[in-house]
Structures are given as C-alpha cells and as structure tokens.
Amino acid sequence: MTESVPLTWEEVARVYGRKIYNFAYRLTGNSDDAADLVQEVLLRVRRGLASYQPGSFEGWLWRITRNAFLDDVRKRNRRPVAPIPDDIERWDVASSPGADVEYSRISLGDDIQKALLELPIEFREAVVLCDVIGLSYEEIALAVAVPIGTVRSRIHRGRKILKELLT
Amino acid sequence: MHPNEMISAYLDGELTRAEASELFVHMGTCGKCVGEMETMQKVRTAIRSLPLIELPPGLLGDAEPVVVPLRKNRGFWVGAAAAGIAVVIAVATFLTPSPSAMSVDDLNSRFGARVSLDPAFGPAKVVVPDVRDMTE
C-alpha cells in the first residue's frame, strides 16, 4: 500500500501519536512504559525519515514501533527484576495527571488487558495491531516481517488463547 | 482437518471469495467450526471494545495530536453488508430483462432466503459456489 508520507516527525506525532500510545499501552499494560515507548518511536522516526523510501508508510512506522518495543523487552529481560504486573491495583497510573479518569476507563477492560499481557509477545503484537490499531494482515506482515499466513495463524491462535484466559 | 485459521481471517475480511466458499462448504457439515466461528466473533468483539486510552498531556510536546479514528479499517459488518448488497444488486440486474418472468416472491424464494439468513455469513452464502473458484 502506498500512502502519502507525513513530511515531518511532528506530523507523524500529531497523526499517529495516539495510535502508537495505544499500541504501546496494550502491549505493556503500563502508562509510563507506553509514554517512554512513544518518545523512543518518535525519536527513531525523526532519524529515519531522512532516509525513508516511499512505500507503505504504515508498514514502516509499525515496524519501527514494534522493534522499539522488542528492544525494550530485551533490555528488561537482562535486568533481574522486571515482572509484568498481574494485578491492576499495582499499576502505576497514579503518578500521571488525570489518573483517576484514566483508571476508570482502563478498569472497564481490565480483564482483557490482563489476558493480553499473558499472551506470548508474537501473538500479543499481532492481535493488538489487528484489533486495537486496525491494520490489515498485509500491513501487519510488513511491520512484523513475517508471511501473511503467519499473521493469520498468530491472530487466530492469539484470540484462542485469550478466549481460554477469559473463561 | 478443521480450517481454524480461516475463521478469524473471515471475520477480519481477509479471506478470498474462494477461501470463504471453502470455509462455508466445510461449516455446512461441521458444527464444531460453526461454534468456533461464534466464539471467535465474541472474543474479537471483546478485544475491540477496549477503551481508547488518551495520551498523557504534554507527551508530544508542541505537536498536539490530531483526533483520528483509532481503527481505520472498516468493520466486518460493513464489508459483509456491502458485499451482500452488491450481490443482490447484481442478481437483480441480471434478472431485470424479463420482469414478467419472475415475481418478487420468486426472487425471494430463489435468492432472498439465502441473503437474509444471517448477515454474518452474507458474503459466502450469497455466492453460488463455482468449481473454478474452488480449484484456484
């Protein structure tokens, strides 16, 4: 898919900032980590736009985003303590402004969010890119650098595991 | 062999017409896959009902976010309804040259029932299986 390319990173931030944040939030389950990830992605976009080759902008952007997420996961895995929170009460949402409002919105889907965090990363990212961000299988395949058949399999298996976790 | 992965792909509008036909031929004789379709549809809807999380104030600095829909692809229902309507129009157009030869009741009995069964299964049920499609 060929799309018009935002010319500046500020435009990428304006148009995609909220999507990147939601992707990051659903993958990490944590507002601080999500905010850090958004800033890291925008930094990489800023560096990468100079050498961007016209093509699927969304594929390019989401590849940068998921790579930033995976780099962060690898970094955390090298540290001795970085457990994924399994209890919403422990989530650090109280430190940001408007946390009460955010918390009440999060709690509506907390079971699903908790289940998402239990999914293996490759299934979690495929399901989130499909169901939260709304990418096509082709765009997900570009972002994750796997064949479309693998995307299809990961989304279905991811949803099946979620179903088991939610019942 | 159950075509499990085709079920999610169908719900996401990611199957070709030939694949959808193949899936529905199988589901015609497999209650397990019919149940799987219903379950997967519920899970998919549940994930898609997650609330949008707004950006923390000041995260983007001077770049104020533009409010754009989070999900850009059309919902499954829109696609299914559009495909169903397109087929109904195509069928009606095909039959129009001899209006006296077929009443509305005839049309309903031949095509309407299949169209109106369940919109979730619209695209595949209104497509008359074509042997050439099945071998693609």
Tab-separated table of N, CA, C and O in Angstrom, chain B residues 2-126:
chain	number	residue	atom	x	y	z
B	2	HIS	N	-9.874	-29.235	10.459
B	2	HIS	CA	-10.724	-28.037	10.549
B	2	HIS	C	-9.950	-26.797	10.102
B	2	HIS	O	-8.805	-26.594	10.527
B	3	PRO	N	-10.576	-25.976	9.269
B	3	PRO	CA	-9.879	-24.774	8.775
B	3	PRO	C	-9.916	-23.649	9.803
B	3	PRO	O	-10.439	-22.553	9.547
B	4	ASN	N	-9.346	-23.899	10.984
B	4	ASN	CA	-9.479	-22.965	12.102
B	4	ASN	C	-9.046	-21.538	11.788
B	4	ASN	O	-9.735	-20.576	12.101
B	5	GLU	N	-7.852	-21.433	11.175
B	5	GLU	CA	-7.313	-20.084	10.978
B	5	GLU	C	-8.133	-19.283	9.982
B	5	GLU	O	-8.098	-18.051	9.991
B	6	MET	N	-8.868	-19.990	9.117
B	6	MET	CA	-9.705	-19.273	8.147
B	6	MET	C	-10.859	-18.575	8.849
B	6	MET	O	-11.411	-17.599	8.333
B	7	ILE	N	-11.218	-19.050	10.035
B	7	ILE	CA	-12.362	-18.461	10.740
B	7	ILE	C	-12.056	-17.035	11.176
B	7	ILE	O	-12.826	-16.115	10.901
B	8	SER	N	-10.914	-16.835	11.808
B	8	SER	CA	-10.535	-15.475	12.209
B	8	SER	C	-10.326	-14.598	10.978
B	8	SER	O	-10.734	-13.431	10.948
B	9	ALA	N	-9.674	-15.160	9.965
B	9	ALA	CA	-9.414	-14.377	8.751
B	9	ALA	C	-10.733	-13.965	8.089
B	9	ALA	O	-10.859	-12.854	7.565
B	10	TYR	N	-11.727	-14.844	8.129
B	10	TYR	CA	-13.036	-14.490	7.563
B	10	TYR	C	-13.652	-13.323	8.334
B	10	TYR	O	-14.147	-12.359	7.748
B	11	LEU	N	-13.590	-13.396	9.667
B	11	LEU	CA	-14.166	-12.323	10.484
B	11	LEU	C	-13.461	-10.993	10.235
B	11	LEU	O	-14.063	-9.931	10.355
B	12	ASP	N	-12.189	-11.052	9.869
B	12	ASP	CA	-11.428	-9.824	9.609
B	12	ASP	C	-11.543	-9.372	8.151
B	12	ASP	O	-10.876	-8.419	7.752
B	13	GLY	N	-12.353	-10.069	7.370
B	13	GLY	CA	-12.494	-9.710	5.954
B	13	GLY	C	-11.226	-9.997	5.163
B	13	GLY	O	-10.930	-9.326	4.184
B	14	GLU	N	-10.457	-11.011	5.592
B	14	GLU	CA	-9.155	-11.284	4.965
B	14	GLU	C	-9.146	-12.578	4.139
B	14	GLU	O	-8.083	-13.067	3.793
B	15	LEU	N	-10.323	-13.146	3.863
B	15	LEU	CA	-10.368	-14.349	3.024
B	15	LEU	C	-10.732	-13.968	1.595
B	15	LEU	O	-11.510	-13.048	1.372
B	16	THR	N	-10.175	-14.685	0.633
B	16	THR	CA	-10.632	-14.516	-0.741
B	16	THR	C	-12.011	-15.175	-0.863
B	16	THR	O	-12.420	-15.944	0.016
B	17	ARG	N	-12.673	-14.886	-1.964
B	17	ARG	CA	-14.003	-15.464	-2.152
B	17	ARG	C	-13.913	-16.996	-2.205
B	17	ARG	O	-14.750	-17.703	-1.649
B	18	ALA	N	-12.883	-17.472	-2.860
B	18	ALA	CA	-12.721	-18.936	-2.975
B	18	ALA	C	-12.501	-19.564	-1.597
B	18	ALA	O	-13.066	-20.621	-1.290
B	19	GLU	N	-11.687	-18.885	-0.773
B	19	GLU	CA	-11.428	-19.417	0.568
B	19	GLU	C	-12.695	-19.387	1.420
B	19	GLU	O	-12.971	-20.322	2.178
B	20	ALA	N	-13.483	-18.292	1.267
B	20	ALA	CA	-14.728	-18.200	2.033
B	20	ALA	C	-15.675	-19.328	1.625
B	20	ALA	O	-16.337	-19.935	2.469
B	21	SER	N	-15.731	-19.619	0.322
B	21	SER	CA	-16.585	-20.714	-0.145
B	21	SER	C	-16.138	-22.035	0.457
B	21	SER	O	-16.949	-22.823	0.932
B	22	GLU	N	-14.823	-22.230	0.454
B	22	GLU	CA	-14.266	-23.470	1.015
B	22	GLU	C	-14.641	-23.602	2.495
B	22	GLU	O	-15.074	-24.664	2.962
B	23	LEU	N	-14.501	-22.480	3.221
B	23	LEU	CA	-14.824	-22.488	4.648
B	23	LEU	C	-16.288	-22.834	4.879
B	23	LEU	O	-16.627	-23.648	5.742
B	24	PHE	N	-17.169	-22.247	4.077
B	24	PHE	CA	-18.595	-22.467	4.317
B	24	PHE	C	-19.066	-23.829	3.851
B	24	PHE	O	-20.012	-24.382	4.412
B	25	VAL	N	-18.403	-24.373	2.862
B	25	VAL	CA	-18.710	-25.755	2.485
B	25	VAL	C	-18.387	-26.666	3.677
B	25	VAL	O	-19.172	-27.534	4.064
B	26	HIS	N	-17.237	-26.403	4.290
B	26	HIS	CA	-16.840	-27.211	5.462
B	26	HIS	C	-17.822	-27.009	6.619
B	26	HIS	O	-18.258	-27.976	7.256
B	27	MET	N	-18.193	-25.741	6.869
B	27	MET	CA	-19.065	-25.468	8.007
B	27	MET	C	-20.467	-26.051	7.824
B	27	MET	O	-21.175	-26.267	8.813
B	28	GLY	N	-20.823	-26.286	6.589
B	28	GLY	CA	-22.127	-26.901	6.328
B	28	GLY	C	-22.252	-28.272	6.974
B	28	GLY	O	-23.357	-28.750	7.239
B	29	THR	N	-21.119	-28.917	7.228
B	29	THR	CA	-21.160	-30.265	7.816
B	29	THR	C	-20.392	-30.359	9.130
B	29	THR	O	-20.148	-31.459	9.632
B	30	CYS	N	-19.955	-29.201	9.665
B	30	CYS	CA	-19.121	-29.258	10.866
B	30	CYS	C	-19.628	-28.284	11.933
B	30	CYS	O	-19.332	-27.086	11.885
B	31	GLY	N	-20.381	-28.813	12.875
B	31	GLY	CA	-20.921	-27.982	13.949
B	31	GLY	C	-19.826	-27.388	14.821
B	31	GLY	O	-19.963	-26.299	15.371
B	32	LYS	N	-18.697	-28.113	14.928
B	32	LYS	CA	-17.596	-27.623	15.763
B	32	LYS	C	-17.084	-26.275	15.221
B	32	LYS	O	-16.822	-25.343	15.992
B	33	CYS	N	-16.944	-26.202	13.911
B	33	CYS	CA	-16.427	-24.964	13.314
B	33	CYS	C	-17.464	-23.846	13.365
B	33	CYS	O	-17.101	-22.669	13.464
B	34	VAL	N	-18.751	-24.197	13.306
B	34	VAL	CA	-19.794	-23.170	13.457
B	34	VAL	C	-19.692	-22.558	14.859
B	34	VAL	O	-19.734	-21.337	15.034
B	35	GLY	N	-19.513	-23.426	15.865
B	35	GLY	CA	-19.348	-22.942	17.237
B	35	GLY	C	-18.089	-22.102	17.385
B	35	GLY	O	-18.076	-21.079	18.062
B	36	GLU	N	-17.013	-22.550	16.707
B	36	GLU	CA	-15.741	-21.815	16.760
B	36	GLU	C	-15.912	-20.412	16.163
B	36	GLU	O	-15.375	-19.435	16.687
B	37	MET	N	-16.675	-20.318	15.090
B	37	MET	CA	-16.927	-19.014	14.462
B	37	MET	C	-17.625	-18.082	15.463
B	37	MET	O	-17.252	-16.918	15.614
B	38	GLU	N	-18.632	-18.600	16.152
B	38	GLU	CA	-19.368	-17.772	17.123
B	38	GLU	C	-18.450	-17.329	18.263
B	38	GLU	O	-18.459	-16.180	18.682
B	39	THR	N	-17.646	-18.271	18.746
B	39	THR	CA	-16.728	-17.946	19.848
B	39	THR	C	-15.715	-16.896	19.433
B	39	THR	O	-15.463	-15.923	20.146
B	40	MET	N	-15.120	-17.095	18.258
B	40	MET	CA	-14.090	-16.159	17.802
B	40	MET	C	-14.670	-14.765	17.576
B	40	MET	O	-14.021	-13.758	17.818
B	41	GLN	N	-15.924	-14.743	17.136
B	41	GLN	CA	-16.567	-13.444	16.920
B	41	GLN	C	-16.740	-12.707	18.259
B	41	GLN	O	-16.514	-11.501	18.351
B	42	LYS	N	-17.088	-13.447	19.291
B	42	LYS	CA	-17.259	-12.827	20.624
B	42	LYS	C	-15.914	-12.304	21.150
B	42	LYS	O	-15.837	-11.203	21.689
B	43	VAL	N	-14.873	-13.126	21.007
B	43	VAL	CA	-13.552	-12.707	21.504
B	43	VAL	C	-13.088	-11.459	20.759
B	43	VAL	O	-12.608	-10.490	21.356
B	44	ARG	N	-13.253	-11.495	19.431
B	44	ARG	CA	-12.828	-10.366	18.605
B	44	ARG	C	-13.551	-9.090	19.020
B	44	ARG	O	-12.953	-8.028	19.168
B	45	THR	N	-14.860	-9.201	19.237
B	45	THR	CA	-15.656	-8.035	19.656
B	45	THR	C	-15.190	-7.534	21.014
B	45	THR	O	-15.099	-6.326	21.244
B	46	ALA	N	-14.877	-8.471	21.920
B	46	ALA	CA	-14.432	-8.081	23.264
B	46	ALA	C	-13.124	-7.295	23.196
B	46	ALA	O	-12.977	-6.250	23.840
B	47	ILE	N	-12.179	-7.772	22.383
B	47	ILE	CA	-10.888	-7.057	22.291
B	47	ILE	C	-11.127	-5.670	21.698
B	47	ILE	O	-10.569	-4.673	22.144
B	48	ARG	N	-11.982	-5.629	20.688
B	48	ARG	CA	-12.238	-4.345	20.016
B	48	ARG	C	-13.048	-3.377	20.873
B	48	ARG	O	-13.186	-2.217	20.516
B	49	SER	N	-13.580	-3.859	21.979
B	49	SER	CA	-14.338	-2.967	22.863
B	49	SER	C	-13.433	-2.304	23.903
B	49	SER	O	-13.893	-1.513	24.717
B	50	LEU	N	-12.150	-2.645	23.893
B	50	LEU	CA	-11.224	-1.997	24.842
B	50	LEU	C	-11.292	-0.485	24.642
B	50	LEU	O	-11.271	-0.008	23.511
B	51	PRO	N	-11.352	0.274	25.751
B	51	PRO	CA	-11.472	1.722	25.590
B	51	PRO	C	-10.188	2.347	25.041
B	51	PRO	O	-9.094	1.829	25.275
B	52	LEU	N	-10.377	3.435	24.336
B	52	LEU	CA	-9.237	4.202	23.845
B	52	LEU	C	-8.558	4.892	25.026
B	52	LEU	O	-9.233	5.476	25.875
B	53	ILE	N	-7.250	4.784	25.101
B	53	ILE	CA	-6.500	5.473	26.159
B	53	ILE	C	-5.982	6.792	25.575
B	53	ILE	O	-5.288	6.789	24.554
B	54	GLU	N	-6.341	7.897	26.209
B	54	GLU	CA	-5.880	9.191	25.706
B	54	GLU	C	-4.414	9.400	26.076
B	54	GLU	O	-3.932	8.897	27.087
B	55	LEU	N	-3.751	10.181	25.251
B	55	LEU	CA	-2.342	10.490	25.508
B	55	LEU	C	-2.190	11.299	26.782
B	55	LEU	O	-2.996	12.191	27.035
B	56	PRO	N	-1.166	11.010	27.575
B	56	PRO	CA	-0.901	11.875	28.731
B	56	PRO	C	-0.596	13.293	28.226
B	56	PRO	O	0.088	13.444	27.211
B	57	PRO	N	-1.099	14.312	28.922
B	57	PRO	CA	-0.865	15.689	28.481
B	57	PRO	C	0.630	15.983	28.381
B	57	PRO	O	1.406	15.573	29.231
B	58	GLY	N	0.996	16.667	27.307
B	58	GLY	CA	2.385	17.101	27.160
B	58	GLY	C	3.328	16.061	26.592
B	58	GLY	O	4.491	16.349	26.338
B	59	LEU	N	2.836	14.841	26.356
B	59	LEU	CA	3.743	13.782	25.876
B	59	LEU	C	4.376	14.134	24.530
B	59	LEU	O	5.531	13.817	24.271
B	60	LEU	N	3.601	14.776	23.669
B	60	LEU	CA	4.119	15.078	22.329
B	60	LEU	C	4.733	16.470	22.248
B	60	LEU	O	5.041	16.953	21.165
B	61	GLY	N	4.890	17.148	23.360
B	61	GLY	CA	5.457	18.499	23.335
B	61	GLY	C	4.531	19.441	22.596
B	61	GLY	O	3.334	19.484	22.873
B	62	ASP	N	5.092	20.144	21.605
B	62	ASP	CA	4.286	21.124	20.871
B	62	ASP	C	3.393	20.473	19.815
B	62	ASP	O	2.524	21.113	19.251
B	63	ALA	N	3.653	19.208	19.530
B	63	ALA	CA	2.883	18.543	18.468
B	63	ALA	C	1.557	18.037	19.031
B	63	ALA	O	1.452	16.917	19.507
B	64	GLU	N	0.558	18.888	19.000
B	64	GLU	CA	-0.754	18.494	19.517
B	64	GLU	C	-1.342	17.385	18.657
B	64	GLU	O	-1.339	17.481	17.432
B	65	PRO	N	-1.856	16.349	19.282
B	65	PRO	CA	-2.368	15.231	18.479
B	65	PRO	C	-3.622	15.591	17.692
B	65	PRO	O	-4.452	16.361	18.160
B	66	VAL	N	-3.717	15.046	16.499
B	66	VAL	CA	-4.929	15.186	15.693
B	66	VAL	C	-5.852	14.054	16.108
B	66	VAL	O	-5.412	12.924	16.317
B	67	VAL	N	-7.132	14.361	16.259
B	67	VAL	CA	-8.069	13.297	16.639
B	67	VAL	C	-8.463	12.522	15.390
B	67	VAL	O	-9.157	13.023	14.526
B	68	VAL	N	-7.927	11.327	15.299
B	68	VAL	CA	-8.266	10.460	14.166
B	68	VAL	C	-8.822	9.161	14.726
B	68	VAL	O	-8.470	8.766	15.840
B	69	PRO	N	-9.696	8.494	13.986
B	69	PRO	CA	-10.217	7.209	14.489
B	69	PRO	C	-9.056	6.256	14.714
B	69	PRO	O	-8.125	6.200	13.913
B	70	LEU	N	-9.109	5.533	15.836
B	70	LEU	CA	-8.011	4.625	16.155
B	70	LEU	C	-7.929	3.497	15.142
B	70	LEU	O	-6.881	3.102	14.703
B	71	ARG	N	-9.090	3.001	14.793
B	71	ARG	CA	-9.127	1.865	13.885
B	71	ARG	C	-9.532	2.371	12.522
B	71	ARG	O	-10.548	3.020	12.380
B	72	LYS	N	-8.728	2.075	11.517
B	72	LYS	CA	-9.045	2.660	10.223
B	72	LYS	C	-9.772	1.700	9.288
B	72	LYS	O	-10.405	2.112	8.348
B	73	ASN	N	-9.632	0.410	9.541
B	73	ASN	CA	-10.275	-0.491	8.583
B	73	ASN	C	-11.770	-0.607	8.877
B	73	ASN	O	-12.220	-0.422	9.994
B	74	ARG	N	-12.524	-0.866	7.849
B	74	ARG	CA	-13.963	-0.966	8.019
B	74	ARG	C	-14.267	-2.183	8.867
B	74	ARG	O	-13.569	-3.171	8.832
B	75	GLY	N	-15.334	-2.076	9.611
B	75	GLY	CA	-15.739	-3.223	10.407
B	75	GLY	C	-16.161	-4.356	9.511
B	75	GLY	O	-16.480	-4.158	8.343
B	76	PHE	N	-16.143	-5.512	10.095
B	76	PHE	CA	-16.552	-6.694	9.352
B	76	PHE	C	-17.970	-6.552	8.829
B	76	PHE	O	-18.289	-6.906	7.709
B	77	TRP	N	-18.845	-5.975	9.682
B	77	TRP	CA	-20.252	-5.897	9.292
B	77	TRP	C	-20.459	-5.005	8.083
B	77	TRP	O	-21.273	-5.285	7.222
B	78	VAL	N	-19.688	-3.909	8.019
B	78	VAL	CA	-19.835	-3.002	6.887
B	78	VAL	C	-19.457	-3.729	5.610
B	78	VAL	O	-20.157	-3.687	4.602
B	79	GLY	N	-18.328	-4.424	5.665
B	79	GLY	CA	-17.872	-5.172	4.497
B	79	GLY	C	-18.852	-6.254	4.099
B	79	GLY	O	-19.186	-6.405	2.924
B	80	ALA	N	-19.347	-6.970	5.104
B	80	ALA	CA	-20.278	-8.065	4.828
B	80	ALA	C	-21.563	-7.527	4.218
B	80	ALA	O	-22.083	-8.062	3.223
B	81	ALA	N	-22.075	-6.415	4.787
B	81	ALA	CA	-23.315	-5.838	4.285
B	81	ALA	C	-23.118	-5.329	2.858
B	81	ALA	O	-23.953	-5.558	1.974
B	82	ALA	N	-21.958	-4.664	2.627
B	82	ALA	CA	-21.695	-4.123	1.297
B	82	ALA	C	-21.616	-5.248	0.271
B	82	ALA	O	-22.187	-5.156	-0.824
B	83	ALA	N	-20.927	-6.323	0.641
B	83	ALA	CA	-20.794	-7.455	-0.279
B	83	ALA	C	-22.161	-8.083	-0.559
B	83	ALA	O	-22.491	-8.406	-1.702
B	84	GLY	N	-22.971	-8.206	0.494
B	84	GLY	CA	-24.303	-8.789	0.341
B	84	GLY	C	-25.169	-7.951	-0.586
B	84	GLY	O	-25.801	-8.466	-1.517
B	85	ILE	N	-25.149	-6.636	-0.343
B	85	ILE	CA	-25.960	-5.733	-1.167
B	85	ILE	C	-25.491	-5.772	-2.618
B	85	ILE	O	-26.298	-5.823	-3.550
B	86	ALA	N	-24.162	-5.792	-2.808
B	86	ALA	CA	-23.628	-5.814	-4.172
B	86	ALA	C	-24.111	-7.048	-4.919
B	86	ALA	O	-24.492	-6.970	-6.094
B	87	VAL	N	-24.128	-8.180	-4.240
B	87	VAL	CA	-24.554	-9.420	-4.897
B	87	VAL	C	-26.045	-9.357	-5.207
B	87	VAL	O	-26.483	-9.750	-6.291
B	88	VAL	N	-26.841	-8.811	-4.269
B	88	VAL	CA	-28.282	-8.705	-4.502
B	88	VAL	C	-28.541	-7.823	-5.721
B	88	VAL	O	-29.345	-8.155	-6.600
B	89	ILE	N	-27.819	-6.703	-5.811
B	89	ILE	CA	-27.995	-5.801	-6.952
B	89	ILE	C	-27.601	-6.504	-8.247
B	89	ILE	O	-28.290	-6.423	-9.259
B	90	ALA	N	-26.487	-7.233	-8.193
B	90	ALA	CA	-26.018	-7.936	-9.384
B	90	ALA	C	-27.050	-8.963	-9.842
B	90	ALA	O	-27.365	-9.064	-11.030
B	91	VAL	N	-27.601	-9.683	-8.875
B	91	VAL	CA	-28.611	-10.702	-9.204
B	91	VAL	C	-29.853	-10.035	-9.783
B	91	VAL	O	-30.387	-10.455	-10.817
B	92	ALA	N	-30.281	-8.932	-9.140
B	92	ALA	CA	-31.487	-8.240	-9.600
B	92	ALA	C	-31.284	-7.694	-11.005
B	92	ALA	O	-32.156	-7.786	-11.872
B	93	THR	N	-30.089	-7.142	-11.264
B	93	THR	CA	-29.789	-6.584	-12.582
B	93	THR	C	-29.839	-7.679	-13.635
B	93	THR	O	-30.386	-7.525	-14.717
B	94	PHE	N	-29.287	-8.814	-13.285
B	94	PHE	CA	-29.256	-9.939	-14.210
B	94	PHE	C	-30.664	-10.399	-14.572
B	94	PHE	O	-30.952	-10.775	-15.700
B	95	LEU	N	-31.555	-10.312	-13.601
B	95	LEU	CA	-32.909	-10.823	-13.821
B	95	LEU	C	-33.849	-9.786	-14.432
B	95	LEU	O	-34.911	-10.134	-14.910
B	96	THR	N	-33.455	-8.523	-14.450
B	96	THR	CA	-34.344	-7.451	-14.874
B	96	THR	C	-34.878	-7.564	-16.301
B	96	THR	O	-36.029	-7.248	-16.542
B	97	PRO	N	-34.117	-8.000	-17.302
B	97	PRO	CA	-34.626	-8.005	-18.683
B	97	PRO	C	-35.959	-8.727	-18.859
B	97	PRO	O	-36.695	-8.444	-19.794
B	98	SER	N	-36.310	-9.672	-18.029
B	98	SER	CA	-37.600	-10.345	-18.191
B	98	SER	C	-38.411	-10.229	-16.904
B	98	SER	O	-38.597	-11.198	-16.199
B	99	PRO	N	-38.878	-9.010	-16.598
B	99	PRO	CA	-39.534	-8.800	-15.310
B	99	PRO	C	-40.792	-9.634	-15.132
B	99	PRO	O	-41.095	-10.072	-14.035
B	100	SER	N	-41.493	-9.893	-16.204
B	100	SER	CA	-42.741	-10.630	-16.050
B	100	SER	C	-42.496	-12.099	-15.757
B	100	SER	O	-43.368	-12.808	-15.292
B	101	ALA	N	-41.279	-12.559	-16.060
B	101	ALA	CA	-40.991	-13.978	-15.881
B	101	ALA	C	-40.780	-14.347	-14.416
B	101	ALA	O	-40.797	-15.504	-14.064
B	102	MET	N	-40.547	-13.332	-13.574
B	102	MET	CA	-40.269	-13.669	-12.172
B	102	MET	C	-40.895	-12.644	-11.235
B	102	MET	O	-40.669	-11.452	-11.371
B	103	SER	N	-41.671	-13.095	-10.306
B	103	SER	CA	-42.271	-12.187	-9.331
B	103	SER	C	-41.284	-11.941	-8.205
B	103	SER	O	-40.258	-12.618	-8.092
B	104	VAL	N	-41.639	-10.995	-7.339
B	104	VAL	CA	-40.799	-10.736	-6.161
B	104	VAL	C	-40.736	-11.990	-5.289
B	104	VAL	O	-39.700	-12.344	-4.730
B	105	ASP	N	-41.872	-12.680	-5.210
B	105	ASP	CA	-41.880	-13.906	-4.401
B	105	ASP	C	-40.914	-14.952	-4.957
B	105	ASP	O	-40.208	-15.633	-4.214
B	106	ASP	N	-40.926	-15.036	-6.287
B	106	ASP	CA	-39.988	-15.985	-6.909
B	106	ASP	C	-38.540	-15.618	-6.566
B	106	ASP	O	-37.724	-16.464	-6.222
B	107	LEU	N	-38.280	-14.304	-6.675
B	107	LEU	CA	-36.926	-13.825	-6.402
B	107	LEU	C	-36.532	-14.136	-4.958
B	107	LEU	O	-35.442	-14.634	-4.678
B	108	ASN	N	-37.486	-13.854	-4.057
B	108	ASN	CA	-37.217	-14.127	-2.640
B	108	ASN	C	-36.961	-15.600	-2.400
B	108	ASN	O	-36.067	-15.990	-1.653
B	109	SER	N	-37.786	-16.412	-3.034
B	109	SER	CA	-37.644	-17.837	-2.758
B	109	SER	C	-36.344	-18.388	-3.338
B	109	SER	O	-35.744	-19.297	-2.781
B	110	ARG	N	-35.902	-17.783	-4.439
B	110	ARG	CA	-34.672	-18.306	-5.046
B	110	ARG	C	-33.411	-17.732	-4.425
B	110	ARG	O	-32.406	-18.406	-4.296
B	111	PHE	N	-33.467	-16.413	-4.102
B	111	PHE	CA	-32.240	-15.763	-3.615
B	111	PHE	C	-32.405	-15.103	-2.253
B	111	PHE	O	-31.470	-14.997	-1.490
B	112	GLY	N	-33.618	-14.601	-1.982
B	112	GLY	CA	-33.813	-13.806	-0.772
B	112	GLY	C	-33.526	-14.571	0.490
B	112	GLY	O	-32.903	-14.065	1.404
B	113	ALA	N	-33.967	-15.808	0.548
B	113	ALA	CA	-33.780	-16.597	1.758
B	113	ALA	C	-32.316	-16.720	2.114
B	113	ALA	O	-31.916	-16.566	3.252
B	114	ARG	N	-31.503	-16.938	1.114
B	114	ARG	CA	-30.077	-17.115	1.392
B	114	ARG	C	-29.443	-15.793	1.848
B	114	ARG	O	-28.593	-15.777	2.708
B	115	VAL	N	-29.935	-14.694	1.268
B	115	VAL	CA	-29.370	-13.401	1.632
B	115	VAL	C	-29.753	-13.043	3.056
B	115	VAL	O	-28.973	-12.475	3.798
B	116	SER	N	-30.970	-13.400	3.456
B	116	SER	CA	-31.463	-12.902	4.730
B	116	SER	C	-31.189	-13.832	5.914
B	116	SER	O	-31.542	-13.531	7.029
B	117	LEU	N	-30.554	-14.943	5.691
B	117	LEU	CA	-30.326	-15.888	6.797
B	117	LEU	C	-29.608	-15.254	7.982
B	117	LEU	O	-30.111	-15.193	9.071
B	118	ASP	N	-28.436	-14.775	7.748
B	118	ASP	CA	-27.634	-14.194	8.813
B	118	ASP	C	-26.579	-13.313	8.157
B	118	ASP	O	-25.756	-13.799	7.397
B	119	PRO	N	-26.626	-12.016	8.478
B	119	PRO	CA	-25.689	-11.124	7.804
B	119	PRO	C	-24.229	-11.493	8.034
B	119	PRO	O	-23.371	-11.226	7.216
B	120	ALA	N	-23.958	-12.177	9.147
B	120	ALA	CA	-22.563	-12.546	9.410
B	120	ALA	C	-22.021	-13.472	8.340
B	120	ALA	O	-20.843	-13.492	8.050
B	121	PHE	N	-22.920	-14.236	7.753
B	121	PHE	CA	-22.467	-15.205	6.769
B	121	PHE	C	-22.805	-14.740	5.359
B	121	PHE	O	-22.792	-15.512	4.430
B	122	GLY	N	-23.115	-13.453	5.239
B	122	GLY	CA	-23.582	-12.897	3.972
B	122	GLY	C	-22.740	-13.223	2.762
B	122	GLY	O	-23.229	-13.872	1.838
B	123	PRO	N	-21.444	-12.811	2.752
B	123	PRO	CA	-20.687	-12.919	1.522
B	123	PRO	C	-20.614	-14.345	0.985
B	123	PRO	O	-20.719	-14.567	-0.203
B	124	ALA	N	-20.462	-15.308	1.889
B	124	ALA	CA	-20.295	-16.665	1.389
B	124	ALA	C	-21.618	-17.294	0.989
B	124	ALA	O	-21.695	-18.029	0.030
B	125	LYS	N	-22.695	-16.973	1.723
B	125	LYS	CA	-23.959	-17.643	1.428
B	125	LYS	C	-24.593	-17.167	0.140
B	125	LYS	O	-25.362	-17.888	-0.465
B	126	VAL	N	-24.309	-15.923	-0.245
B	126	VAL	CA	-24.922	-15.435	-1.476
B	126	VAL	C	-24.063	-15.757	-2.697
B	126	VAL	O	-24.474	-15.551	-3.809
